[in-house]
Amino acid sequence: MNSIDDTALTPQPQAQKNRSNTAHSTTPTAQRHDASHAASSSPLPPSPTSVLKELFGYDSFRGHQAEIINTILLGHDALVLMPTGGGKSLCYQIPALLRPGVGIVISPLIALMEDQVFALLQAGVRAAYLNSTLDYNAVLDIEHRLRHEQLDLLYIAPERLFSERTWSLLARLNIALFAIDEAHCVSQWGHDFRPEYLQLNALIDAFPHVPRLALTATADKRTREEIRERLGLSKAKTFISSFDRPNIRYWIQEKSTSPKQQLVQFIRSEHAGDAGIGYCMSRKKVEQIAHDLRTEGFRALPYHAGFAANIRAAHQRRFLQEEGVIMVATIAFGMGIDKPNVRFVAHLDLPKSLEAYYQETGRAGRDGLSASAWMVYGLQDVMLLRNFTAQSTATESHKRVEHHKLEAMLAFCETTACRRVQLLNYFDEAYPEDCGNCDSCLSPAATWDASIAVQKALSCIYRTGQRFGVNYLIDVLLGKPTERITQFGHHRLSTYGIGKELSPQQWRSLFRQIIARGYVSVDNTQYGSLQLTADCRPILQGKTSVTLRALREVRSRSSVNKPKSFLAQFNEFERQLWLKLRAVRQSLANEQKVPPYVIFHDVTLKDMVEQRPQTPHELLALSGVGEHKLKNYGESFLAVLRNTWDEHSIP
Ligand code: ADP
Ligand code: ZN
């Protein structure tokens, strides 16, 4: 067994690559021996840190990465819970490079597999994937390379893994590790359940000595226990990271009469030119909003399950391969999209649960640079969600779970406390203080004692017979002499016209909040009529007071201390340089038909702008520049940098 000591390890990929393909070294010792000869450029055998630097261009490990890698290098199993963007991939990629044999990565998502393999090839790693998109010759080629130990990493879909052909091939190979990505797919409670994942425990008996690591970004305890049990990882060392995404700014506003305008204003002021995702509930709305954004001059594309597969694929490709595309989509879009520079996720409708919200917003800012999770919500959203669970045909226990999730989602929207604290709390994580990077922290919501107004609303519901919806009730409260009101004789009620101190918008906001808090319920069979619940009694009796969040008209520009995105911090010169570097990256990407971030991440381009490297050596010092990328792309970027310095006579 390998020792944890960095020195007793197997070859790094370049070293392996340099080996003659006919040198058929099957034992770890033989490989190690080989490596020390082949890796002539460096006198020391490769270590996790040297692979991190030379191949991936990073200086140090993050969080639990180093510990996880060492656990696998020692031949032990691991369960890794890390948020999106936390750096899970390196946790199996590096041990796969350092241990003898090929690392097998089981992944349910074809798009994600392909992306990862592109990125690895760019870094100079011998990686491939086996999935249904490959033709027969390509499969034969990969099988050949596997038999001849010419691959360090193989990505594979679970159903493929269990095909007789693959299984018997694997049985004859030297396997470095099994990495089970998106391990929460084994959980039947989650919405990503994949039956094939249940078969993965067959790996235990078939490959008892191969370390296995399961990875997921799903935070809740129940899923964690299911993974452990179903994948036979009861003895595995568990690594739980904080699920905080510090670079994401949570920003939630009440819907105005034109949510589209709110969205446009948000993108213009915070994310001009950025790539983002806009989530809507319905297909119709997706198409409408995408169209509206295009009319406003944005590069927006629609995506939902109603489009033909080729259109969806084309839109997805444009989102990945072009800069600054906004995808307006239903939740059908997003799984397996690991574009690192999605700068914002905008929700135009409420997600069904905080789990969904966390997962969807988590697609922003994987690269660690500042990003926004923005959402507008209104009365309609709250009523819709309330109806949704009321109509549910689930079992009682499942309904209770749904109900709990809904309450949490609504409370999150309505809270005046720090959003991050509340979000992490929901996932059983204590966050020590207010975050300073959410709307509650940056622009605290005003509250008011709404006890009297709420009493008026409740009594209006009661006196009109609990048969009317919000709009009608507001008309009564405001004393509007409409035909319907006269028809029902409600102009004679004591509650007619008793609410003139508030505007219609303020009443809507009030109704939204009392529905969200469950003081009243919405009857969906009666066109959304409101009914009192037992919870409102103490309020009507004047025994409890009610504090509500005050309506804010527009508040996007109001906060002065808002953290700015890095682009906003650039001066004009830097912005121009940034655009030039991005253009080089785009053309390099186009040549190979890969997404630009596969060439270099935004973080690396940002470093180029800020650090102004002039030599290959200086370029290599930047985050994300490894030897292989330096060789392939260094000169293209250095040329732009040098030109710019010359043009501006910067020494
Ligand atoms: P996950 O799979 O957990 O969502 P990734 O593995 O895709 O996350 O990593 C997220 C981003 O962080 C990637 O851009 C990756 O290159 C980068 N990254 C990972 N580990 C490090 C590190 N130690 N130093 C710098 N960047 C890192
Ligand atoms: Zn906060």
XYZ file of C-alpha atoms and ligand atoms in Angstrom:
679
model
C 0.000 0.000 0.000
C 1.165 3.495 -0.752
C 2.323 5.553 2.146
C 0.749 8.941 2.645
C 4.156 10.421 2.051
C 4.073 12.379 -1.154
C 7.234 10.776 -2.396
C 6.141 7.159 -2.713
C 3.744 7.748 -5.514
C 3.218 6.777 -9.089
C 3.897 8.778 -12.224
C 2.352 12.023 -13.225
C 0.660 12.070 -16.615
C 3.383 13.623 -18.688
C 5.684 11.041 -17.311
C 3.266 8.303 -18.192
C 2.736 9.805 -21.564
C 6.440 9.786 -22.258
C 6.589 6.123 -21.515
C 6.608 3.955 -24.535
C 3.205 2.427 -25.020
C 4.694 -1.001 -25.326
C 6.285 -0.831 -21.908
C 3.621 -2.885 -20.277
C 4.060 -2.201 -16.625
C 1.379 -3.845 -14.601
C 2.620 -3.585 -11.069
C 2.689 -0.375 -9.111
C 6.376 -0.841 -8.418
C 7.182 -1.132 -12.079
C 5.271 2.053 -12.798
C 6.958 3.905 -10.046
C 10.280 2.786 -11.346
C 9.314 3.928 -14.812
C 8.165 7.270 -13.576
C 11.377 8.138 -11.830
C 13.142 7.654 -15.129
C 10.626 9.301 -17.372
C 10.010 12.365 -15.234
C 13.484 13.558 -15.942
C 12.540 17.235 -15.832
C 12.016 17.038 -12.102
C 14.336 15.134 -9.773
C 11.558 14.425 -7.253
C 8.727 11.993 -7.860
C 5.430 13.819 -8.386
C 3.370 14.700 -5.354
C -0.227 15.912 -5.135
C 1.018 19.479 -4.825
C 3.325 19.233 -7.789
C 0.556 17.765 -9.946
C -1.754 20.525 -8.738
C 0.726 23.160 -9.810
C 2.167 21.672 -12.966
C -0.988 20.313 -14.518
C -3.748 22.466 -13.114
C -1.781 25.612 -12.404
C -2.961 26.057 -8.794
C -0.720 26.826 -5.856
C -2.493 25.198 -2.973
C -5.301 22.876 -2.088
C -8.587 24.209 -0.824
C -10.557 23.043 2.173
C -10.466 19.263 2.556
C -8.971 18.549 -0.860
C -5.510 17.529 0.376
C -6.931 15.280 3.097
C -9.334 13.602 0.703
C -6.595 12.984 -1.835
C -4.369 11.449 0.806
C -7.179 9.212 2.019
C -7.585 7.789 -1.477
C -3.846 7.503 -1.980
C -3.781 5.352 1.134
C -6.349 3.108 -0.503
C -9.267 4.090 1.738
C -12.800 5.046 0.785
C -14.246 8.530 1.174
C -17.568 10.306 1.161
C -17.213 13.903 0.036
C -19.858 16.558 0.617
C -18.816 19.809 -0.902
C -20.829 22.615 -2.441
C -20.871 23.291 -6.153
C -17.688 25.036 -7.118
C -15.942 23.671 -4.042
C -13.441 21.702 -6.096
C -14.658 18.119 -5.978
C -13.129 17.069 -9.278
C -9.523 17.406 -8.186
C -10.280 15.100 -5.263
C -10.421 12.138 -7.628
C -8.475 13.454 -10.597
C -5.224 13.854 -8.705
C -5.273 10.450 -6.969
C -6.218 8.870 -10.309
C -3.056 10.385 -11.762
C -0.915 9.304 -8.869
C -2.176 5.802 -8.247
C -1.358 2.990 -10.623
C -4.042 2.230 -13.179
C -6.955 4.138 -14.573
C -9.423 6.116 -12.453
C -13.041 5.334 -13.293
C -15.456 8.220 -12.809
C -19.114 7.319 -12.768
C -21.227 10.251 -13.787
C -24.884 10.399 -14.783
C -24.593 13.441 -16.989
C -23.214 13.224 -20.464
C -22.705 16.973 -20.871
C -20.716 17.119 -17.679
C -18.550 14.180 -18.672
C -17.655 15.736 -21.966
C -16.832 19.067 -20.368
C -14.578 17.512 -17.795
C -12.772 15.462 -20.379
C -12.210 18.527 -22.590
C -10.811 20.386 -19.628
C -8.533 17.501 -18.659
C -7.191 17.112 -22.181
C -6.342 20.819 -22.135
C -4.364 20.289 -18.973
C -2.521 17.419 -20.639
C -4.260 14.583 -18.836
C -5.045 11.387 -20.720
C -8.799 11.276 -20.224
C -11.738 9.892 -22.156
C -15.397 9.128 -21.730
C -17.555 6.197 -22.685
C -21.175 7.052 -23.317
C -23.962 6.587 -25.799
C -22.808 9.497 -27.969
C -19.724 7.622 -29.195
C -19.695 5.578 -32.364
C -18.399 2.044 -32.461
C -14.910 2.913 -33.657
C -14.474 5.475 -30.942
C -15.484 2.867 -28.387
C -13.005 0.384 -29.803
C -10.285 2.988 -29.649
C -10.971 3.749 -25.999
C -11.038 0.060 -25.136
C -7.715 -0.317 -26.833
C -6.235 2.528 -24.858
C -7.596 1.084 -21.644
C -6.018 -2.301 -22.318
C -2.705 -0.635 -23.063
C -2.739 1.563 -19.975
C -2.895 4.736 -21.993
C -5.630 6.404 -19.970
C -5.490 8.013 -16.568
C -9.163 8.812 -16.262
C -12.243 7.285 -17.796
C -15.671 8.884 -17.376
C -18.542 6.527 -17.768
C -22.322 6.478 -17.362
C -23.570 3.904 -14.838
C -25.627 1.932 -17.346
C -22.549 1.601 -19.496
C -20.468 0.438 -16.584
C -22.799 -2.492 -16.028
C -22.878 -3.604 -19.615
C -21.287 -7.018 -19.885
C -18.651 -5.800 -22.280
C -17.402 -2.967 -20.089
C -17.634 -4.946 -16.885
C -15.498 -7.776 -18.185
C -13.002 -5.304 -19.611
C -12.702 -3.516 -16.275
C -12.155 -6.804 -14.508
C -8.936 -7.206 -16.463
C -7.632 -3.690 -15.845
C -5.566 -2.095 -13.188
C -7.974 0.368 -11.567
C -6.794 3.327 -9.541
C -10.128 4.265 -7.998
C -13.840 4.534 -8.531
C -15.276 8.011 -8.177
C -19.054 8.152 -7.939
C -19.999 11.666 -8.908
C -23.428 13.137 -8.121
C -23.745 10.397 -5.531
C -27.099 11.769 -4.342
C -28.576 10.110 -7.461
C -28.703 6.963 -5.337
C -31.246 8.587 -3.036
C -34.860 7.866 -3.758
C -36.006 10.945 -1.898
C -34.120 13.337 -4.062
C -35.441 14.423 -7.432
C -32.353 13.167 -9.274
C -32.809 9.491 -8.444
C -31.196 7.081 -10.931
C -32.059 3.410 -10.500
C -28.699 2.359 -12.013
C -26.965 3.980 -9.070
C -28.432 1.330 -6.794
C -26.355 -1.283 -8.579
C -23.128 0.478 -7.753
C -22.635 -1.506 -4.596
C -21.677 -4.370 -6.916
C -18.306 -2.618 -7.072
C -17.588 -3.601 -3.483
C -17.479 -7.327 -4.201
C -16.035 -7.113 -7.666
C -13.220 -4.700 -6.769
C -12.673 -5.054 -3.045
C -9.254 -3.416 -3.071
C -10.027 -0.419 -5.213
C -10.777 2.728 -3.196
C -14.143 4.311 -3.843
C -15.140 7.876 -3.291
C -18.649 9.237 -3.531
C -19.145 12.949 -4.117
C -22.163 15.191 -3.919
C -23.177 18.798 -3.474
C -26.421 17.828 -1.791
C -26.304 18.934 1.768
C -29.028 17.277 3.746
C -28.421 14.568 6.311
C -30.992 12.165 5.038
C -29.399 11.973 1.595
C -25.979 11.604 3.169
C -27.127 8.580 5.164
C -28.713 7.034 2.116
C -25.519 7.406 0.119
C -23.480 5.847 2.871
C -25.805 2.917 3.211
C -26.564 2.226 -0.431
C -23.064 2.605 -1.740
C -21.551 0.506 1.023
C -19.585 3.391 2.480
C -20.358 2.887 6.136
C -16.665 2.772 6.969
C -15.675 5.524 4.561
C -14.123 8.650 5.939
C -16.607 11.496 5.538
C -15.553 14.998 4.580
C -18.177 17.670 5.021
C -17.384 21.166 3.850
C -19.282 24.295 4.608
C -22.089 24.707 2.134
C -21.708 28.437 2.095
C -21.050 30.037 -1.269
C -19.439 33.249 -0.092
C -19.052 34.753 -3.548
C -22.776 34.537 -4.269
C -24.769 37.599 -3.292
C -28.368 36.749 -2.445
C -30.776 39.397 -3.547
C -34.537 39.024 -3.247
C -37.121 41.669 -4.096
C -40.851 41.951 -4.173
C -42.261 41.747 -7.661
C -43.334 45.030 -9.141
C -46.037 45.312 -11.779
C -43.362 44.594 -14.377
C -40.981 41.856 -13.281
C -39.462 41.900 -16.741
C -38.467 45.528 -16.237
C -36.993 44.627 -12.859
C -34.940 41.918 -14.499
C -33.729 44.222 -17.263
C -32.742 46.843 -14.734
C -30.942 44.273 -12.611
C -28.950 42.901 -15.536
C -28.113 46.359 -16.872
C -26.933 47.721 -13.571
C -25.166 44.652 -12.202
C -24.363 42.241 -14.992
C -24.081 43.961 -18.345
C -22.422 41.558 -20.782
C -22.385 38.666 -18.321
C -23.596 35.142 -18.831
C -26.547 34.201 -16.674
C -29.549 31.963 -16.236
C -33.119 33.178 -15.791
C -35.482 30.614 -14.326
C -39.223 30.683 -14.972
C -41.872 28.175 -14.058
C -43.706 27.845 -17.371
C -42.565 27.263 -20.924
C -44.686 30.120 -22.150
C -43.066 32.544 -19.766
C -39.611 31.276 -20.716
C -40.252 32.124 -24.342
C -41.805 35.461 -23.481
C -38.976 36.613 -21.232
C -36.292 35.421 -23.654
C -38.030 37.365 -26.382
C -38.342 40.459 -24.194
C -34.688 40.356 -23.274
C -33.678 40.060 -26.903
C -35.840 43.065 -27.722
C -33.937 44.936 -25.028
C -30.680 44.040 -26.760
C -29.514 41.064 -24.657
C -28.250 37.803 -26.093
C -30.967 35.692 -24.586
C -32.047 32.176 -25.561
C -34.991 30.095 -24.371
C -34.703 26.520 -23.113
C -37.385 24.132 -21.947
C -38.372 20.518 -22.396
C -40.904 21.427 -25.091
C -38.215 22.262 -27.644
C -36.896 19.575 -29.955
C -33.677 17.963 -28.763
C -31.581 19.561 -31.506
C -32.777 23.054 -30.583
C -32.093 22.469 -26.930
C -28.643 21.162 -27.757
C -27.925 24.134 -30.014
C -28.994 26.646 -27.363
C -27.010 24.871 -24.707
C -23.966 24.848 -26.928
C -24.255 28.584 -27.531
C -24.620 29.208 -23.827
C -21.467 27.223 -23.135
C -19.347 28.292 -26.068
C -20.180 31.965 -26.461
C -19.617 34.760 -24.000
C -22.384 36.633 -22.280
C -25.372 34.504 -23.265
C -28.406 34.583 -20.984
C -30.359 31.344 -20.884
C -33.992 31.787 -19.941
C -35.177 28.368 -18.897
C -37.370 26.097 -16.886
C -35.664 23.851 -14.381
C -35.137 21.419 -17.268
C -31.941 23.383 -17.787
C -28.976 23.299 -15.483
C -28.234 19.775 -14.359
C -24.765 19.008 -15.564
C -23.967 22.523 -16.682
C -20.668 23.348 -15.115
C -19.900 26.558 -16.932
C -17.799 28.273 -14.296
C -18.532 31.878 -15.238
C -22.289 32.016 -14.938
C -22.379 35.408 -13.231
C -26.017 35.461 -12.187
C -29.004 33.253 -11.658
C -32.295 35.145 -11.722
C -35.505 33.557 -10.501
C -38.672 35.044 -11.917
C -40.773 32.490 -10.064
C -40.301 30.897 -6.688
C -38.660 27.481 -6.596
C -40.577 24.793 -4.740
C -38.097 24.370 -1.948
C -34.920 25.804 -0.530
C -33.107 22.707 -1.746
C -34.111 23.615 -5.282
C -33.264 27.273 -4.695
C -29.835 26.389 -3.347
C -29.117 24.025 -6.205
C -30.295 26.426 -8.888
C -28.579 29.510 -7.495
C -25.482 27.379 -6.960
C -24.925 27.370 -10.704
C -23.718 30.950 -10.409
C -20.081 31.697 -9.715
C -18.512 28.245 -9.720
C -15.218 29.928 -10.459
C -15.306 31.724 -7.122
C -15.612 35.214 -8.588
C -18.474 37.375 -7.408
C -21.902 36.348 -8.668
C -25.547 37.103 -7.940
C -28.552 35.022 -7.008
C -31.429 37.358 -7.683
C -35.105 36.662 -7.275
C -38.392 38.492 -7.445
C -41.466 37.079 -5.812
C -44.964 38.280 -5.292
C -48.431 37.457 -4.147
C -49.120 35.189 -7.116
C -46.037 33.087 -6.376
C -47.038 32.613 -2.794
C -50.589 31.639 -3.742
C -49.321 29.261 -6.392
C -46.997 27.476 -4.009
C -49.684 27.256 -1.381
C -52.032 25.690 -3.932
C -49.393 23.395 -5.138
C -49.058 21.520 -1.887
C -52.759 21.650 -1.188
C -53.383 19.839 -4.458
C -50.627 17.325 -3.930
C -51.690 13.712 -4.144
C -48.724 12.504 -2.133
C -48.985 10.349 0.949
C -49.549 12.067 4.279
C -45.946 11.743 5.396
C -44.659 12.992 2.087
C -47.112 15.880 2.265
C -45.735 16.853 5.629
C -42.272 16.997 4.103
C -43.546 19.112 1.216
C -45.325 21.377 3.623
C -42.206 21.856 5.704
C -40.177 22.673 2.584
C -42.720 25.184 1.414
C -42.838 26.929 4.782
C -39.076 27.242 4.727
C -39.077 28.670 1.225
C -41.695 31.265 2.081
C -40.035 32.204 5.346
C -36.786 32.667 3.462
C -38.415 35.112 1.043
C -40.097 37.078 3.775
C -37.272 37.204 6.262
C -35.741 40.506 7.200
C -32.726 38.714 8.692
C -29.545 37.709 6.838
C -30.473 35.411 3.943
C -27.267 33.414 4.166
C -27.729 32.691 7.851
C -31.243 31.473 7.172
C -30.303 29.415 4.117
C -27.414 27.636 5.823
C -29.476 27.143 8.932
C -31.940 25.216 6.854
C -29.115 22.848 5.955
C -28.171 22.522 9.631
C -25.157 24.730 9.307
C -24.611 27.579 11.717
C -23.242 30.699 10.118
C -21.491 32.790 12.719
C -22.656 36.288 11.834
C -24.540 38.357 9.301
C -22.894 37.846 5.954
C -22.686 41.360 4.575
C -23.370 40.008 1.099
C -27.137 39.691 0.844
C -29.927 42.217 0.481
C -30.914 41.987 4.141
C -27.376 42.862 5.190
C -26.653 45.430 2.503
C -29.942 47.200 2.467
C -31.911 46.200 5.558
C -35.639 45.950 5.051
C -37.840 48.352 6.955
C -40.547 46.751 9.066
C -43.747 48.125 10.492
C -46.300 47.184 13.101
C -49.085 45.939 10.871
C -51.344 44.570 13.609
C -54.269 46.907 12.922
C -54.032 46.596 9.149
C -53.866 42.799 9.391
C -56.937 42.826 11.639
C -58.752 44.864 9.020
C -57.785 42.436 6.279
C -58.795 39.396 8.318
C -62.087 40.868 9.267
C -62.760 41.833 5.663
C -62.170 38.210 4.638
C -64.547 37.080 7.355
C -67.323 39.555 6.639
C -67.348 38.875 2.905
C -67.919 35.205 3.694
C -64.426 33.833 2.964
C -65.406 33.495 -0.672
C -63.269 36.138 -2.387
C -59.775 36.587 -3.690
C -57.207 39.242 -2.941
C -58.178 41.748 -5.627
C -61.786 41.857 -4.529
C -60.821 42.164 -0.876
C -58.526 45.065 -1.640
C -61.310 46.837 -3.508
C -63.548 46.448 -0.472
C -60.850 47.697 1.896
C -60.215 50.701 -0.298
C -63.955 51.385 -0.641
C -64.144 51.114 -4.409
C -67.708 51.304 -5.679
C -67.447 48.471 -8.187
C -70.413 46.718 -9.733
C -69.562 43.410 -8.105
C -69.273 44.956 -4.673
C -72.649 46.618 -4.999
C -74.119 43.402 -6.378
C -73.034 41.520 -3.256
C -74.056 44.390 -1.010
C -70.549 44.625 0.391
C -70.548 48.430 0.243
C -72.705 48.254 3.338
C -70.120 46.259 5.344
C -68.262 47.860 8.222
C -64.990 46.915 6.508
C -65.884 48.770 3.309
C -63.371 51.578 2.839
C -61.576 51.087 6.172
C -58.189 50.560 4.537
C -57.610 53.779 2.635
C -54.385 54.505 4.495
C -52.559 51.901 2.399
C -52.028 51.744 -1.358
C -53.201 48.743 -3.399
C -49.553 47.615 -3.650
C -49.149 47.810 0.102
C -52.265 45.728 0.602
C -51.003 43.141 -1.858
C -47.744 42.987 0.024
C -49.656 42.567 3.275
C -51.834 39.786 1.865
C -48.777 38.059 0.474
C -47.153 38.052 3.863
C -50.167 36.837 5.795
C -50.648 34.032 3.275
C -46.970 33.170 3.481
C -47.217 33.030 7.251
C -50.289 30.846 7.104
C -52.739 33.217 8.863
C -55.014 32.672 5.911
C -55.241 29.863 3.394
C -55.996 29.949 -0.300
C -58.789 27.809 -1.653
C -57.832 26.768 -5.128
C -61.213 25.244 -5.940
C -62.784 28.666 -5.350
C -60.664 30.830 -7.667
C -58.174 31.657 -4.992
C -60.596 32.750 -2.312
C -59.010 33.423 1.058
C -60.066 31.719 4.255
C -59.086 32.259 7.847
C -57.005 29.639 9.619
C -56.834 28.907 13.325
C -53.550 30.802 13.464
C -55.211 34.153 12.944
C -57.401 34.046 16.027
C -54.917 35.639 18.456
C -54.398 38.466 15.965
C -58.083 39.169 15.591
C -58.413 39.117 19.368
C -55.578 41.619 19.618
C -53.445 39.194 21.643
C -50.479 39.152 19.239
C -48.981 41.920 17.239
C -47.784 41.439 13.691
C -44.647 42.969 12.278
C -44.361 42.924 8.501
C -41.737 43.897 6.014
C -42.478 47.282 4.488
C -42.993 47.515 0.783
C -40.026 48.843 -1.044
C -40.619 50.347 -4.418
C -37.270 50.165 -6.152
C -34.210 49.368 -4.239
C -31.609 48.162 -6.645
C -29.548 51.338 -6.720
C -30.225 52.464 -3.210
C -27.408 50.726 -1.421
C -24.110 52.497 -1.523
C -21.934 49.823 0.010
C -22.815 47.103 -2.434
C -19.846 44.896 -3.358
C -18.982 45.334 -6.985
C -18.177 42.636 -9.502
C -14.568 42.590 -10.607
C -15.508 43.970 -14.007
C -17.097 47.014 -12.409
C -13.859 47.586 -10.522
C -11.765 47.622 -13.685
C -10.854 50.974 -15.158
C -11.376 51.617 -18.851
C -7.889 50.440 -19.826
C -8.309 47.211 -17.902
C -11.718 46.636 -19.372
C -10.355 46.973 -22.895
C -7.560 44.562 -22.100
C -10.045 42.143 -20.612
C -12.094 42.207 -23.800
C -9.002 41.586 -25.924
C -7.966 38.625 -23.798
C -11.460 37.266 -23.965
C -11.403 37.541 -27.750
C -8.159 35.546 -27.936
C -9.674 32.929 -25.695
C -12.800 32.765 -27.815
C -10.882 32.265 -31.039
C -8.701 29.552 -29.492
C -11.864 27.889 -28.240
C -13.566 28.160 -31.613
C -10.637 26.478 -33.321
C -11.155 23.439 -31.147
C -14.924 23.737 -30.781
C -14.689 23.809 -27.000
C -16.145 26.301 -24.516
C -13.797 29.247 -23.811
C -13.485 28.394 -20.121
C -11.832 25.150 -21.096
C -8.899 27.239 -22.392
C -8.650 29.477 -19.309
C -11.127 30.437 -16.635
C -12.139 34.048 -16.047
C -10.051 33.940 -12.877
C -6.935 33.439 -14.984
C -7.805 36.255 -17.404
C -8.546 38.506 -14.446
C -5.117 37.673 -13.049
C -3.576 38.540 -16.409
C -5.209 41.969 -16.330
C -4.217 42.628 -12.747
C -0.764 41.088 -12.581
C 0.379 42.021 -16.082
C 2.702 39.078 -16.749
C 5.273 39.571 -19.494
C 7.176 36.311 -19.611
C 6.132 32.653 -19.765
C 7.541 32.290 -16.296
C 5.328 35.072 -14.951
C 2.337 33.629 -16.754
C 2.947 30.256 -15.157
C 2.640 31.850 -11.737
C -1.004 32.747 -12.371
C -3.838 30.642 -11.062
C -4.987 28.110 -13.647
C -1.880 28.157 -15.841
C -0.223 24.750 -15.931
C 2.724 23.595 -18.042
C 0.595 22.156 -20.802
C -1.596 25.221 -21.226
C 1.419 27.480 -21.066
C 2.958 25.588 -23.929
C -0.200 25.647 -26.028
C -1.615 29.080 -25.320
C 0.968 31.102 -23.436
C 2.327 32.891 -26.472
C -1.128 33.891 -27.796
C -1.971 35.656 -24.562
C 1.487 37.093 -23.941
C 1.384 38.647 -27.410
C -1.779 40.556 -26.543
C -0.362 41.613 -23.206
C 2.929 42.827 -24.678
C 1.151 44.695 -27.471
C -1.023 46.463 -24.978
C 1.933 47.507 -22.856
C 3.669 48.801 -25.986
C 0.636 50.700 -27.218
C 0.224 52.399 -23.886
C 3.969 52.756 -23.326
C 3.720 50.822 -20.104
C 7.134 49.518 -19.143
P -17.292 21.102 -8.065
O -17.178 19.856 -8.910
O -17.132 20.837 -6.624
O -18.495 21.916 -8.380
P -14.982 21.895 -9.513
O -14.194 20.700 -9.266
O -15.612 22.077 -10.845
O -16.100 22.041 -8.410
O -14.115 23.160 -9.144
C -14.656 24.451 -9.158
C -13.625 25.445 -9.628
O -12.608 25.631 -8.670
C -12.942 24.994 -10.888
O -12.813 26.131 -11.691
C -11.603 24.487 -10.411
O -10.643 24.558 -11.415
C -11.332 25.420 -9.254
N -10.466 24.828 -8.229
C -10.614 23.631 -7.635
N -9.646 23.415 -6.731
C -8.858 24.506 -6.735
C -7.680 24.909 -6.007
N -7.136 24.121 -5.096
N -7.159 26.118 -6.290
C -7.718 26.928 -7.214
N -8.814 26.609 -7.922
C -9.390 25.420 -7.692
Zn -26.507 38.528 4.877
